[in-house]
Coordinates of C-alpha atoms and ligand atoms in Angstrom, one line a residue:
X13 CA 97.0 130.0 67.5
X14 CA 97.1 126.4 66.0
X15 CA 95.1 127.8 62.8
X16 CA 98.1 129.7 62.0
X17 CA 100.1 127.0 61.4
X18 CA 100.2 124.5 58.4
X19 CA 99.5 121.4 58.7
X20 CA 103.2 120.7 57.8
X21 CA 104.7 123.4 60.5
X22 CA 102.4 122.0 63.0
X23 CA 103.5 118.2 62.5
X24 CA 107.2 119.2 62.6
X25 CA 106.3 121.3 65.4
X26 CA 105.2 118.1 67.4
X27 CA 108.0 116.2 66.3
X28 CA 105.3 113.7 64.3
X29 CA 106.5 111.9 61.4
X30 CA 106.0 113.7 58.3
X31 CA 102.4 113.5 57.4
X32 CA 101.4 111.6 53.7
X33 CA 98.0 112.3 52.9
X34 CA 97.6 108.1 53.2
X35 CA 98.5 109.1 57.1
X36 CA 95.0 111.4 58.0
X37 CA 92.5 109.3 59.6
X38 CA 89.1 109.5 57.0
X39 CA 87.1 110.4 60.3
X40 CA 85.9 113.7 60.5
X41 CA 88.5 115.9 61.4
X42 CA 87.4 119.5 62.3
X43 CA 91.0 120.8 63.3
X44 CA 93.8 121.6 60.9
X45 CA 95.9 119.7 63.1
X46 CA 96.7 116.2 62.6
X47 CA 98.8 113.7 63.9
X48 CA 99.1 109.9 63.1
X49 CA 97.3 108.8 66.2
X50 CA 93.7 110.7 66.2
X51 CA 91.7 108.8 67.3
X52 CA 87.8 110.1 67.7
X53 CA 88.9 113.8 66.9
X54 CA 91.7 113.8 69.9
X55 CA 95.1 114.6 69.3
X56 CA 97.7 112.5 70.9
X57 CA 100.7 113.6 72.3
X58 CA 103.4 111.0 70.4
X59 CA 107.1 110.1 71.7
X60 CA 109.5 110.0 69.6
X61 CA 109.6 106.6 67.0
X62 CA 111.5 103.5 68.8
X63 CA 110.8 105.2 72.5
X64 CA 111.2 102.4 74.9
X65 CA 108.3 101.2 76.8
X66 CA 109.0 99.2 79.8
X67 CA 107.8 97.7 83.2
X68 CA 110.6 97.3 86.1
X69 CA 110.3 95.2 89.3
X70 CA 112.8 94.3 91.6
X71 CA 114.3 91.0 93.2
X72 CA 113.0 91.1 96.8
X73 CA 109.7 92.8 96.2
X74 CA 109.1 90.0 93.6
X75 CA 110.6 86.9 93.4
X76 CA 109.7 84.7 97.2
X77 CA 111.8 81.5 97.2
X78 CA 114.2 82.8 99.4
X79 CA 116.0 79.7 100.6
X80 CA 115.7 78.1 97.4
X81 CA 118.7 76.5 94.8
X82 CA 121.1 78.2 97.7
X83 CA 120.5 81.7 97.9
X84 CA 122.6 82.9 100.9
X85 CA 120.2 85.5 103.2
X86 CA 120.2 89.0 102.5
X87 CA 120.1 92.2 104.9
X88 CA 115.9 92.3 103.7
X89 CA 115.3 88.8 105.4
X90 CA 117.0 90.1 108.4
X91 CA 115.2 93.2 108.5
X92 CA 111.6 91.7 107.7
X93 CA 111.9 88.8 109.9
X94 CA 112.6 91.2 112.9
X95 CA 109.2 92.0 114.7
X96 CA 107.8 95.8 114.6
X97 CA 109.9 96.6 111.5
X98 CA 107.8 96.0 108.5
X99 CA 103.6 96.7 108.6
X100 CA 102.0 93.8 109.6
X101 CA 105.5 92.2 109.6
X102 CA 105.1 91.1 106.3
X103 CA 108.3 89.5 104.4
X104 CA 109.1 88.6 101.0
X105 CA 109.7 85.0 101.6
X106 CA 106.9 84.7 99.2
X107 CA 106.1 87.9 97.5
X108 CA 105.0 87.4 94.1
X109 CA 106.0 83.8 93.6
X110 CA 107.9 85.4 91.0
X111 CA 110.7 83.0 91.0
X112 CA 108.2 80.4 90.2
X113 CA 105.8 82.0 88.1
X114 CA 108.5 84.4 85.5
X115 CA 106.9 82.8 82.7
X116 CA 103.3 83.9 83.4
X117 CA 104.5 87.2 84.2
X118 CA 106.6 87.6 81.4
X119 CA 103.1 86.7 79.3
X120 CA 101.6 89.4 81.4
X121 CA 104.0 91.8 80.2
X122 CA 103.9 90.8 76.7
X123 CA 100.0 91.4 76.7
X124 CA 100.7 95.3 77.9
X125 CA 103.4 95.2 74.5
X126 CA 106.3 96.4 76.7
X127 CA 109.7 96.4 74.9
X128 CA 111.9 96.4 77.5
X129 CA 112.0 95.3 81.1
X130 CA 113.7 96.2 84.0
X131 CA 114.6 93.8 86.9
X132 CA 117.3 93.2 89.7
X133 CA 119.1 90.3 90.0
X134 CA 120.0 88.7 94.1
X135 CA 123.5 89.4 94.7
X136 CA 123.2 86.5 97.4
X137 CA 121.8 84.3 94.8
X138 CA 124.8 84.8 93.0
X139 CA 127.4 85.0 95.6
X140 CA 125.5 83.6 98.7
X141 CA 128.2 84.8 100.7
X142 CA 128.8 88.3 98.5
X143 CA 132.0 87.7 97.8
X144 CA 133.9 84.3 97.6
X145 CA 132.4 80.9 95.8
X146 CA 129.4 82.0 93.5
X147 CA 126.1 79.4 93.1
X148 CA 125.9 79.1 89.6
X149 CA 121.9 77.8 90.2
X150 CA 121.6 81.4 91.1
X151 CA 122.7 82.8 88.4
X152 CA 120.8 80.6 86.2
X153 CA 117.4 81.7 87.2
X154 CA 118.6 84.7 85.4
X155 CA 119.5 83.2 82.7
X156 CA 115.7 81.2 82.1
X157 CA 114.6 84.7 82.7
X158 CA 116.0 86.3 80.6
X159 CA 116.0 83.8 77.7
X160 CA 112.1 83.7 78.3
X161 CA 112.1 87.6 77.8
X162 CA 114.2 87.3 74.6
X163 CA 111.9 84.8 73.3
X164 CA 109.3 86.8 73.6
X165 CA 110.4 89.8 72.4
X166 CA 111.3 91.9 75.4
X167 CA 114.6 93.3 75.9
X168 CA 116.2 92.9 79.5
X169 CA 118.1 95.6 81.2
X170 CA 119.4 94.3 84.7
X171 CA 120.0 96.5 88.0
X172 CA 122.8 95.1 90.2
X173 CA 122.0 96.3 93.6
X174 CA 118.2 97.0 94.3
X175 CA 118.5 97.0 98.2
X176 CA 119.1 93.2 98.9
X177 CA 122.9 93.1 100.0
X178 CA 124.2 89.8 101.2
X179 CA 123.5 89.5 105.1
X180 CA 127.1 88.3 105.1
X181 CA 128.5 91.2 104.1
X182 CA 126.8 93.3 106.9
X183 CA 127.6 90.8 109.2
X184 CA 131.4 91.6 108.6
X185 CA 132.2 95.1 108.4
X186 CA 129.1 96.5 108.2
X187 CA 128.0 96.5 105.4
X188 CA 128.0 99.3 103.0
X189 CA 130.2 101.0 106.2
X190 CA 133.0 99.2 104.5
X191 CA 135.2 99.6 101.8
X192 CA 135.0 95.5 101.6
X193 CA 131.8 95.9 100.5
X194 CA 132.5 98.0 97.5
X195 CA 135.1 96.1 96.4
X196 CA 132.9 92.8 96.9
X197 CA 129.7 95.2 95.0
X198 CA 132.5 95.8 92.2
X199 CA 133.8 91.7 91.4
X200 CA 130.3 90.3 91.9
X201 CA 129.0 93.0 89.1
X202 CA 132.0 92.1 86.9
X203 CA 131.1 88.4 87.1
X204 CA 127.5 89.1 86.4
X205 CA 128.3 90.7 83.4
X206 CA 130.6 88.6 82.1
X207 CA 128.0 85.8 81.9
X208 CA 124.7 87.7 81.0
X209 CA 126.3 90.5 78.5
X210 CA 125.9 88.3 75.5
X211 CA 122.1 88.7 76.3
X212 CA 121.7 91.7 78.8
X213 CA 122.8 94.9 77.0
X214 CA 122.2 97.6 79.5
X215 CA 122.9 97.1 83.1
X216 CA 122.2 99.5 86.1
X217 CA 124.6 99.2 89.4
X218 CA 122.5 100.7 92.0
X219 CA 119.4 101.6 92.5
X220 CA 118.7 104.6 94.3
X221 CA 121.6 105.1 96.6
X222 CA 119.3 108.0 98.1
X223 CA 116.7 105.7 99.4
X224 CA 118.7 102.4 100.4
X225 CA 121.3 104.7 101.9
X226 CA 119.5 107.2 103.4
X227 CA 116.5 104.8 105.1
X228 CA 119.0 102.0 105.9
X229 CA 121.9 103.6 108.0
X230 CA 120.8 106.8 109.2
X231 CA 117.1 107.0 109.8
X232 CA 116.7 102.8 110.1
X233 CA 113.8 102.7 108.8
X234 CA 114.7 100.2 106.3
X235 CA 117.3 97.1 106.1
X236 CA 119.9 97.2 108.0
X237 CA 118.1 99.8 110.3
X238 CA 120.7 101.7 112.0
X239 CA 121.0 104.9 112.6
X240 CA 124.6 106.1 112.2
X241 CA 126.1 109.3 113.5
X242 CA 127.4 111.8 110.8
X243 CA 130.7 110.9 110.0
X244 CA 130.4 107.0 109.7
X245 CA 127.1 108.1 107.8
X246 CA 128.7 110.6 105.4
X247 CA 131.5 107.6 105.2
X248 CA 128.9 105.3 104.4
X249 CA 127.8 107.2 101.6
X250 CA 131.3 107.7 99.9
X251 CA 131.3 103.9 100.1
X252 CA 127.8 103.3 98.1
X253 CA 128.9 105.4 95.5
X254 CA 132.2 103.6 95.3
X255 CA 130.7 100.9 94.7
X256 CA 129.3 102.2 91.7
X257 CA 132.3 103.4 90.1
X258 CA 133.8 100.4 91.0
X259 CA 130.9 97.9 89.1
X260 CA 130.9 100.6 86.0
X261 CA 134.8 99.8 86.0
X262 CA 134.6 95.9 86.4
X263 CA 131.4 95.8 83.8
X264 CA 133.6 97.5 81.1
X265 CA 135.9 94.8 81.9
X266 CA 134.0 91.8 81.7
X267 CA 131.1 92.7 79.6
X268 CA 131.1 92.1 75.7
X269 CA 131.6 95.0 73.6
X270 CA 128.2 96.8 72.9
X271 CA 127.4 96.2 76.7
X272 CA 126.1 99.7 78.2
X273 CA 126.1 100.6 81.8
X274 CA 124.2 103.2 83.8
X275 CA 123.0 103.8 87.2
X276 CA 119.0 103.9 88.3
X277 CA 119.0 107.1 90.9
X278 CA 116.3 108.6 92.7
X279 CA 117.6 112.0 92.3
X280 CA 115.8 114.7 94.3
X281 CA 114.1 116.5 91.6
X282 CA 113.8 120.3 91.9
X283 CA 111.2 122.3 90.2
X284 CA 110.9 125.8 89.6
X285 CA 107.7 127.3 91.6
X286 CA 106.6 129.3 88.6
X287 CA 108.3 128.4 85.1
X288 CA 110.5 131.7 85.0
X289 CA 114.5 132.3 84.1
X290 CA 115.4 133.1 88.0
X291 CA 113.0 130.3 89.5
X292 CA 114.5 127.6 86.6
X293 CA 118.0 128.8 87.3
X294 CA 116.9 128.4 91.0
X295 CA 115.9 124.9 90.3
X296 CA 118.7 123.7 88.1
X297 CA 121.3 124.7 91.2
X298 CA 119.1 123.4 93.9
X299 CA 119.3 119.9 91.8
X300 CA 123.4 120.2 91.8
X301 CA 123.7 120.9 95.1
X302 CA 120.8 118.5 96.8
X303 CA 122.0 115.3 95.0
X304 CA 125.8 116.5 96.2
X305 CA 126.5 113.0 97.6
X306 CA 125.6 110.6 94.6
X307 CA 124.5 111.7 91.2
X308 CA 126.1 115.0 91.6
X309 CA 129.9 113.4 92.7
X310 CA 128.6 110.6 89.8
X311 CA 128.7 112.8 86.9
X312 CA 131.4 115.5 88.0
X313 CA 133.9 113.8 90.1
X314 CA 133.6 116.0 93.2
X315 CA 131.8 116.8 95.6
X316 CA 130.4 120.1 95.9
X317 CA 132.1 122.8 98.4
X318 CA 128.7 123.4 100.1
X319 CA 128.4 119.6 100.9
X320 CA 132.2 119.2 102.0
X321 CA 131.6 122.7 104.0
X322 CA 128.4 121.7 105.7
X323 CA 129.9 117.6 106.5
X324 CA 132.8 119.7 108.4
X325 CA 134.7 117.5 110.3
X326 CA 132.1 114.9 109.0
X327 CA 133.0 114.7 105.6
X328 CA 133.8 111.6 104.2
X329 CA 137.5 110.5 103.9
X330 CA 138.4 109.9 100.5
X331 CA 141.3 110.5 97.7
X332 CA 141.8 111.7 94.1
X333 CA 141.7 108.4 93.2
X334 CA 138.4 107.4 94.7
X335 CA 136.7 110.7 92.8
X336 CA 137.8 109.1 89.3
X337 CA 136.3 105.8 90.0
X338 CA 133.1 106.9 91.1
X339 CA 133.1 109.6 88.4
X340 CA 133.7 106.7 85.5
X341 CA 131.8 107.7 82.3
X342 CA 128.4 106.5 82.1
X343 CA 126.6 105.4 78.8
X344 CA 123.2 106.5 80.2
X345 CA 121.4 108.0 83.0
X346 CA 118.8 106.5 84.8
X347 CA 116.2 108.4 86.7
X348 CA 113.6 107.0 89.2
X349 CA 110.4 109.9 89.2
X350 CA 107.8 109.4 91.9
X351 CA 107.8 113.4 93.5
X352 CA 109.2 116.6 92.6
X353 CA 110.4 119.0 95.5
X354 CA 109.3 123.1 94.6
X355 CA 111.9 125.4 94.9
X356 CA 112.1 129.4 94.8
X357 CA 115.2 131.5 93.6
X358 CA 115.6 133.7 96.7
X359 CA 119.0 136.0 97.5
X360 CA 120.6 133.7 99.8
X361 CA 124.5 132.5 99.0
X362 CA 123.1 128.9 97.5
X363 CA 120.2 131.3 95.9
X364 CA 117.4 129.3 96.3
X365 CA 114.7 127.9 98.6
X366 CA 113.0 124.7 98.8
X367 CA 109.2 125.7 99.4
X368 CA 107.6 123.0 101.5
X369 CA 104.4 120.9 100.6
X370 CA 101.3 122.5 102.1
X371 CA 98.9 120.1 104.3
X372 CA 96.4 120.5 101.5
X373 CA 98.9 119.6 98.6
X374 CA 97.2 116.3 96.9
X375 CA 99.2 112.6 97.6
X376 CA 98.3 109.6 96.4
X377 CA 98.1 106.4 99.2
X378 CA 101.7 106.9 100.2
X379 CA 101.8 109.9 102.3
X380 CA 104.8 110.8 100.5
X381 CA 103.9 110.5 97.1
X382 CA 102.7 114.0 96.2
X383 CA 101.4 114.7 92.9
X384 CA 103.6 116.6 90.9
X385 CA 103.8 116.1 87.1
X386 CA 105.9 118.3 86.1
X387 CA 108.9 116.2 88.0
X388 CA 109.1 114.0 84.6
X389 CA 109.8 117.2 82.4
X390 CA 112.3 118.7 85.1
X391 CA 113.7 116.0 86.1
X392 CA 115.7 115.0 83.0
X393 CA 115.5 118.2 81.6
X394 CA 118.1 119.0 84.7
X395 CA 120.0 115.9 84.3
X396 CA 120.7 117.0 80.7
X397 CA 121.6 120.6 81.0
X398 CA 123.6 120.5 84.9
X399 CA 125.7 117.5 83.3
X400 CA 125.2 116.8 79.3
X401 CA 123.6 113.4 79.3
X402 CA 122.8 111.9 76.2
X403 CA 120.6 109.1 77.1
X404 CA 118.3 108.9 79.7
X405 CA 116.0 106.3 80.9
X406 CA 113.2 106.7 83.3
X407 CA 113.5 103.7 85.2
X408 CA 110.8 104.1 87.3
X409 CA 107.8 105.7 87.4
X410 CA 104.4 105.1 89.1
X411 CA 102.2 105.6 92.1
X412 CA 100.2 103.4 94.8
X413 CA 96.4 103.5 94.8
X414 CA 93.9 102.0 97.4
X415 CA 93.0 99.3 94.5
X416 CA 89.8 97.5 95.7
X417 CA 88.7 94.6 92.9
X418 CA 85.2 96.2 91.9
X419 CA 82.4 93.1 91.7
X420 CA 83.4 92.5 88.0
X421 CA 86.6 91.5 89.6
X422 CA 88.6 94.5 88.2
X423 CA 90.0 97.3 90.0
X424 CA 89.2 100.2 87.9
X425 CA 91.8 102.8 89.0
X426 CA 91.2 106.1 87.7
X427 CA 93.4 107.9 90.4
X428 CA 96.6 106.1 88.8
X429 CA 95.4 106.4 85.3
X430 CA 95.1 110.2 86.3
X431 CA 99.1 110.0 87.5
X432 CA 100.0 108.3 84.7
X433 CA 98.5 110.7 82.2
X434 CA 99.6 113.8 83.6
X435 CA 103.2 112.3 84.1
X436 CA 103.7 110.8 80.5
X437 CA 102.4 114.2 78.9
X438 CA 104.9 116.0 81.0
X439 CA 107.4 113.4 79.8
X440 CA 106.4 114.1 76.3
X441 CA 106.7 117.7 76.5
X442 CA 110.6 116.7 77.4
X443 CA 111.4 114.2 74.3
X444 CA 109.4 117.5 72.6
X445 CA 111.4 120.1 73.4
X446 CA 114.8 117.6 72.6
X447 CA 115.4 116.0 76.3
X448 CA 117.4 112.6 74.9
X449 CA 115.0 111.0 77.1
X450 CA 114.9 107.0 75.2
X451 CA 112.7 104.5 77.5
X452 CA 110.3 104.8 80.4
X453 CA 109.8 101.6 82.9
X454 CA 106.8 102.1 84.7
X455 CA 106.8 100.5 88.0
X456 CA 105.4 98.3 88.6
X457 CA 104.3 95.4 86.3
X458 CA 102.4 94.2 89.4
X459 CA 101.7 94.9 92.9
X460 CA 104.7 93.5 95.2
X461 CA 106.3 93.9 98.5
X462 CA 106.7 97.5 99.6
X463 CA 110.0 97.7 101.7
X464 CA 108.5 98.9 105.1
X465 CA 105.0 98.9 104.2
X466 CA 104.6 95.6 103.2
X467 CA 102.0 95.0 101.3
X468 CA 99.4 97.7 102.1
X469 CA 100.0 100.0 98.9
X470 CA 100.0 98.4 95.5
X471 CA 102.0 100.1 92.4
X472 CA 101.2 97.4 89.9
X473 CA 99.7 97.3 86.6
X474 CA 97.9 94.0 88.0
X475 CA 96.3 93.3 90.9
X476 CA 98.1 90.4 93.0
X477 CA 95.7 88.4 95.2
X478 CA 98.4 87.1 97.5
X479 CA 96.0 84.2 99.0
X480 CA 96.4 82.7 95.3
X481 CA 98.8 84.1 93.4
X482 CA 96.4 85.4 90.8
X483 CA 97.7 88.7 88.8
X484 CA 94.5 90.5 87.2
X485 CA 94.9 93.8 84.9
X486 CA 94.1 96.7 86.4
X487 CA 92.2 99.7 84.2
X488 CA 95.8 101.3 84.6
X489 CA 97.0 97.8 82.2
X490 CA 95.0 98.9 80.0
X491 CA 95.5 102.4 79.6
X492 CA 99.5 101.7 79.6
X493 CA 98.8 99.1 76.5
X494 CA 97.0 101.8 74.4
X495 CA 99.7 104.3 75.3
X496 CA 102.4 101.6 73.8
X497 CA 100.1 101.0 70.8
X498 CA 100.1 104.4 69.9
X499 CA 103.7 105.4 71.2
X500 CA 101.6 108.8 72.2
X501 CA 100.0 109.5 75.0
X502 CA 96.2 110.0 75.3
Ligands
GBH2 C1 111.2 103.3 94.7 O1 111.6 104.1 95.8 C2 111.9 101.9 94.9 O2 113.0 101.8 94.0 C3 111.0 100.8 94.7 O3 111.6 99.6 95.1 C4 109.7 101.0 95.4 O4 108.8 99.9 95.4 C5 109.1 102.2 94.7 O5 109.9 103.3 94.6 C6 107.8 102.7 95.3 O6 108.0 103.1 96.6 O7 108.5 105.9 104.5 O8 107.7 108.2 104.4 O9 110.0 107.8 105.0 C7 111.0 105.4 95.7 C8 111.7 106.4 96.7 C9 112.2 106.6 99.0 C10 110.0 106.5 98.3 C11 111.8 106.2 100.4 C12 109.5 106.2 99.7 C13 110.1 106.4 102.1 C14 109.2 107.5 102.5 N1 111.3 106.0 98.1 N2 110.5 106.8 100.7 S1 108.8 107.3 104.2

């Protein structure tokens, strides 16, 4: 098959820069094809030129020093410091140290070449309250940040809202039960921007509205941890996605021109059993109609009739108005890819079926994180065709591993090298076949404080001894640096 093609075709073909003679390695080369980054006879799979690579973390799972320069608590404190909630009760009054040590870790990521990195910033740093009197020293650990990451090269895009919602704010209201909280989500993203847009060009409002939602007020398995019937649930929901349009609305505002705004979702990814018209078609509805409360209402301004039919009496209260806020335009789309859910076209009214995992189906140490590649080609692939985006991020994108320091002290973790290759080709094969995919942020630049598992799985790039603070590449560093290097991946 390849032989037929000519060099030439085959270069265009995978979207490789045209190919000078000056380009061909001198190795010996026993394939017609080429590509700029052979290395040893292999072929790598290249992105397209100026593809983003990034790293993300997030405040809480990072940064410690939570009573320090007058953060006000947040609903995570609360949650962690309550016995039985979190394994081994673990908290992230320490974490990473992060807070202290941003200059090391910036180096760390400057070693791996990263161009861009994505963090959260503490709402109750900022507004220790989350709404009222701001701490300006709160805001100006963001500012050291992200002067340190301009300094060194590294482009910052901010998230908002990455689970840590002033305790204050729960504490009247309810939290996200509230409209209040919306509104306050809305003015404290406005004044955020204001300050850092001359610096910070892309911002994200919330991070995955269905985890944070989802886990927090109606299973409780995360901060707050309640477990809300239906209608204040479904209520609940509207109100997170408010919030949103709300902060998209106050950032254009505030921001500087040039300032672009997004959202970081975990949208549930549907993927066609077997890759044919009815089972794609199959997966590209499934997609609409199982993200019908957030990214769905996000990029259409409704919500679907299923959703509204199957809420009943339990649907959310809402007006016109309220569907063009939360439906404000978006400069980009940002997609969190961890799992991909199988679906089947079948003749039902919705016309599909989601196929469960079997027992056997391979995970990696979270029990929930199956092993499905093809989630990075499908998963923006849908989020261009079911609603036109023109510039999608991954935002995150990684997996835990057991990670035990081998007695050369490093942890030499083929499993998530193995995640990581066969996620980043399928990624590739997107930015191939024209999916305006632009940056990837692999999470995460180090191990950190897992929400409800504390810190028994790791997801970082480097290994965190939490006795002493030390980070130490893993393999998977290194693997990630030679994939930047080559902008391809091997
Ligand atoms: C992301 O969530 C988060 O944005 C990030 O903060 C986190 O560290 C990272 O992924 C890794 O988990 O306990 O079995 O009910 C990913 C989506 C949704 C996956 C909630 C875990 C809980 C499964 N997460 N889910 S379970």
């Amino acid at each position: 098959m390849l032989k037929k093609f000519s060099r030439r075709t085959f270069a265009k073909l995978m979207g490789t820069a045209a190919l000078g003679s000056a380009a061909i390695p001198a190795r010996g080369s026993n394939s017609q094809a080429n590509s700029t980054q052979r290395d040893a006879g292999l072929n790598h799979r290249s992105f397209p030129k100026g593809f983003l690579w990034g790293t993300a973390t997030a405040s809480y799972q990072v940064e410690g020093a939570v009573n320090e320069d007058g953060r006000g608590p947040s609903i995570w404190d609360t949650f962690s410091h309550t016995p039985g909630k979190v394994v081994n009760n673990a908290t992230g009054d320490v974490a990473d140290d992060h807070y202290h040590r941003y200059k090391e870790d910036v180096q760390l990521m400057k070693s791996l070449g990263v161009k861009v990195y994505r963090f959260s910033i503490a709402w109750s740093r900022v507004f220790p309250q989350g709404s009222g009197t701001p701490n300006p020293k709160g805001l100006d650990f963001y500012n050291r940040l992200v002067d340190e990451l301009l300094a060194n090269g590294i482009q910052p895009f901010a998230t908002l809202y990455h689970w840590d919602l002033p305790q204050a704010l729960q504490d009247h209201g309810g939290g996200w039960e509230s409209r209040d909280t919306s509104k306050a989500f809305g003015d404290y993203a406005g004044y955020v921007a204001e300050r850092l847009s001359d610096r910070v060009k892309h911002f994200f409002t919330i991070n995955e509205f269905g985890a944070f939602v989802e886990l927090g007020y109606r299973i409780g398995i995360h901060a707050p941890g309640l477990k809300l019937p239906p209608g204040r649930f479904n209520q609940t929901r509207h109100h997170a996605v408010l919030g949103h349009g709300l902060a998209v609305q106050a950032i254009r505002a505030k921001a500087k021109p040039g300032t672009k705004v997004g959202l970081a979702e975990n949208l549930t990814i549907c993927v066609p059993v077997i890759e044919t018209p009815p089972h794609v078609e199959a997966s590209a509805r499934a997609t609409r109609e199982l993200n019908a409360q957030y990214m769905t209402v996000i990029q259409e301004g409704k919500y679907t009739d299923a959703y509204l039919a199957s809420a009943g009496a339990n649907a959310p209260k809402f007006t016109p108005e309220d569907l063009k806020i939360i439906s404000s335009p978006l400069d980009f789309v940002g997609i969190n890819v961890y799992t991909p859910l199988y679906v089947r076209a079948d003749g039902s009214r919705l016309g599909f079926t989601v196929v469960q995992h079997p027992a056997s189906f391979p995970h990696m140490a979270s029990p929930w994180l199956f092993v499905g590649p093809e989630a990075l080609y499908w998963g923006p692939r849908h989020v261009a065709k079911l609603w036109g985006a023109r510039e999608i991020y991954i935002t995150e994108n990684g997996c835990s591993s057991s990670d035990i320091p081998a007695a050369d002290g490093t942890v030499y973790d083929t499993d998530r090298v193995m995640y990581l290759r066969s996620y980043l080709t399928q990624l590739q094969r997107a930015t191939a076949d024209g999916v305006p995919v632009r940056g990837y942020f692999l999470w995460s630049l180090m191990d950190n404080f897992e929400w409800g598992d504390g810190y028994t799985n790791r997801f970082g790039l480097h290994y965190v001894d939490y006795q002493t603070q030390k980070r130490t590449p893993k393999l998977s560093a290194s693997f990630y640096r030679e994939v930047i290097a080559r902008n391809a991946v091997m």
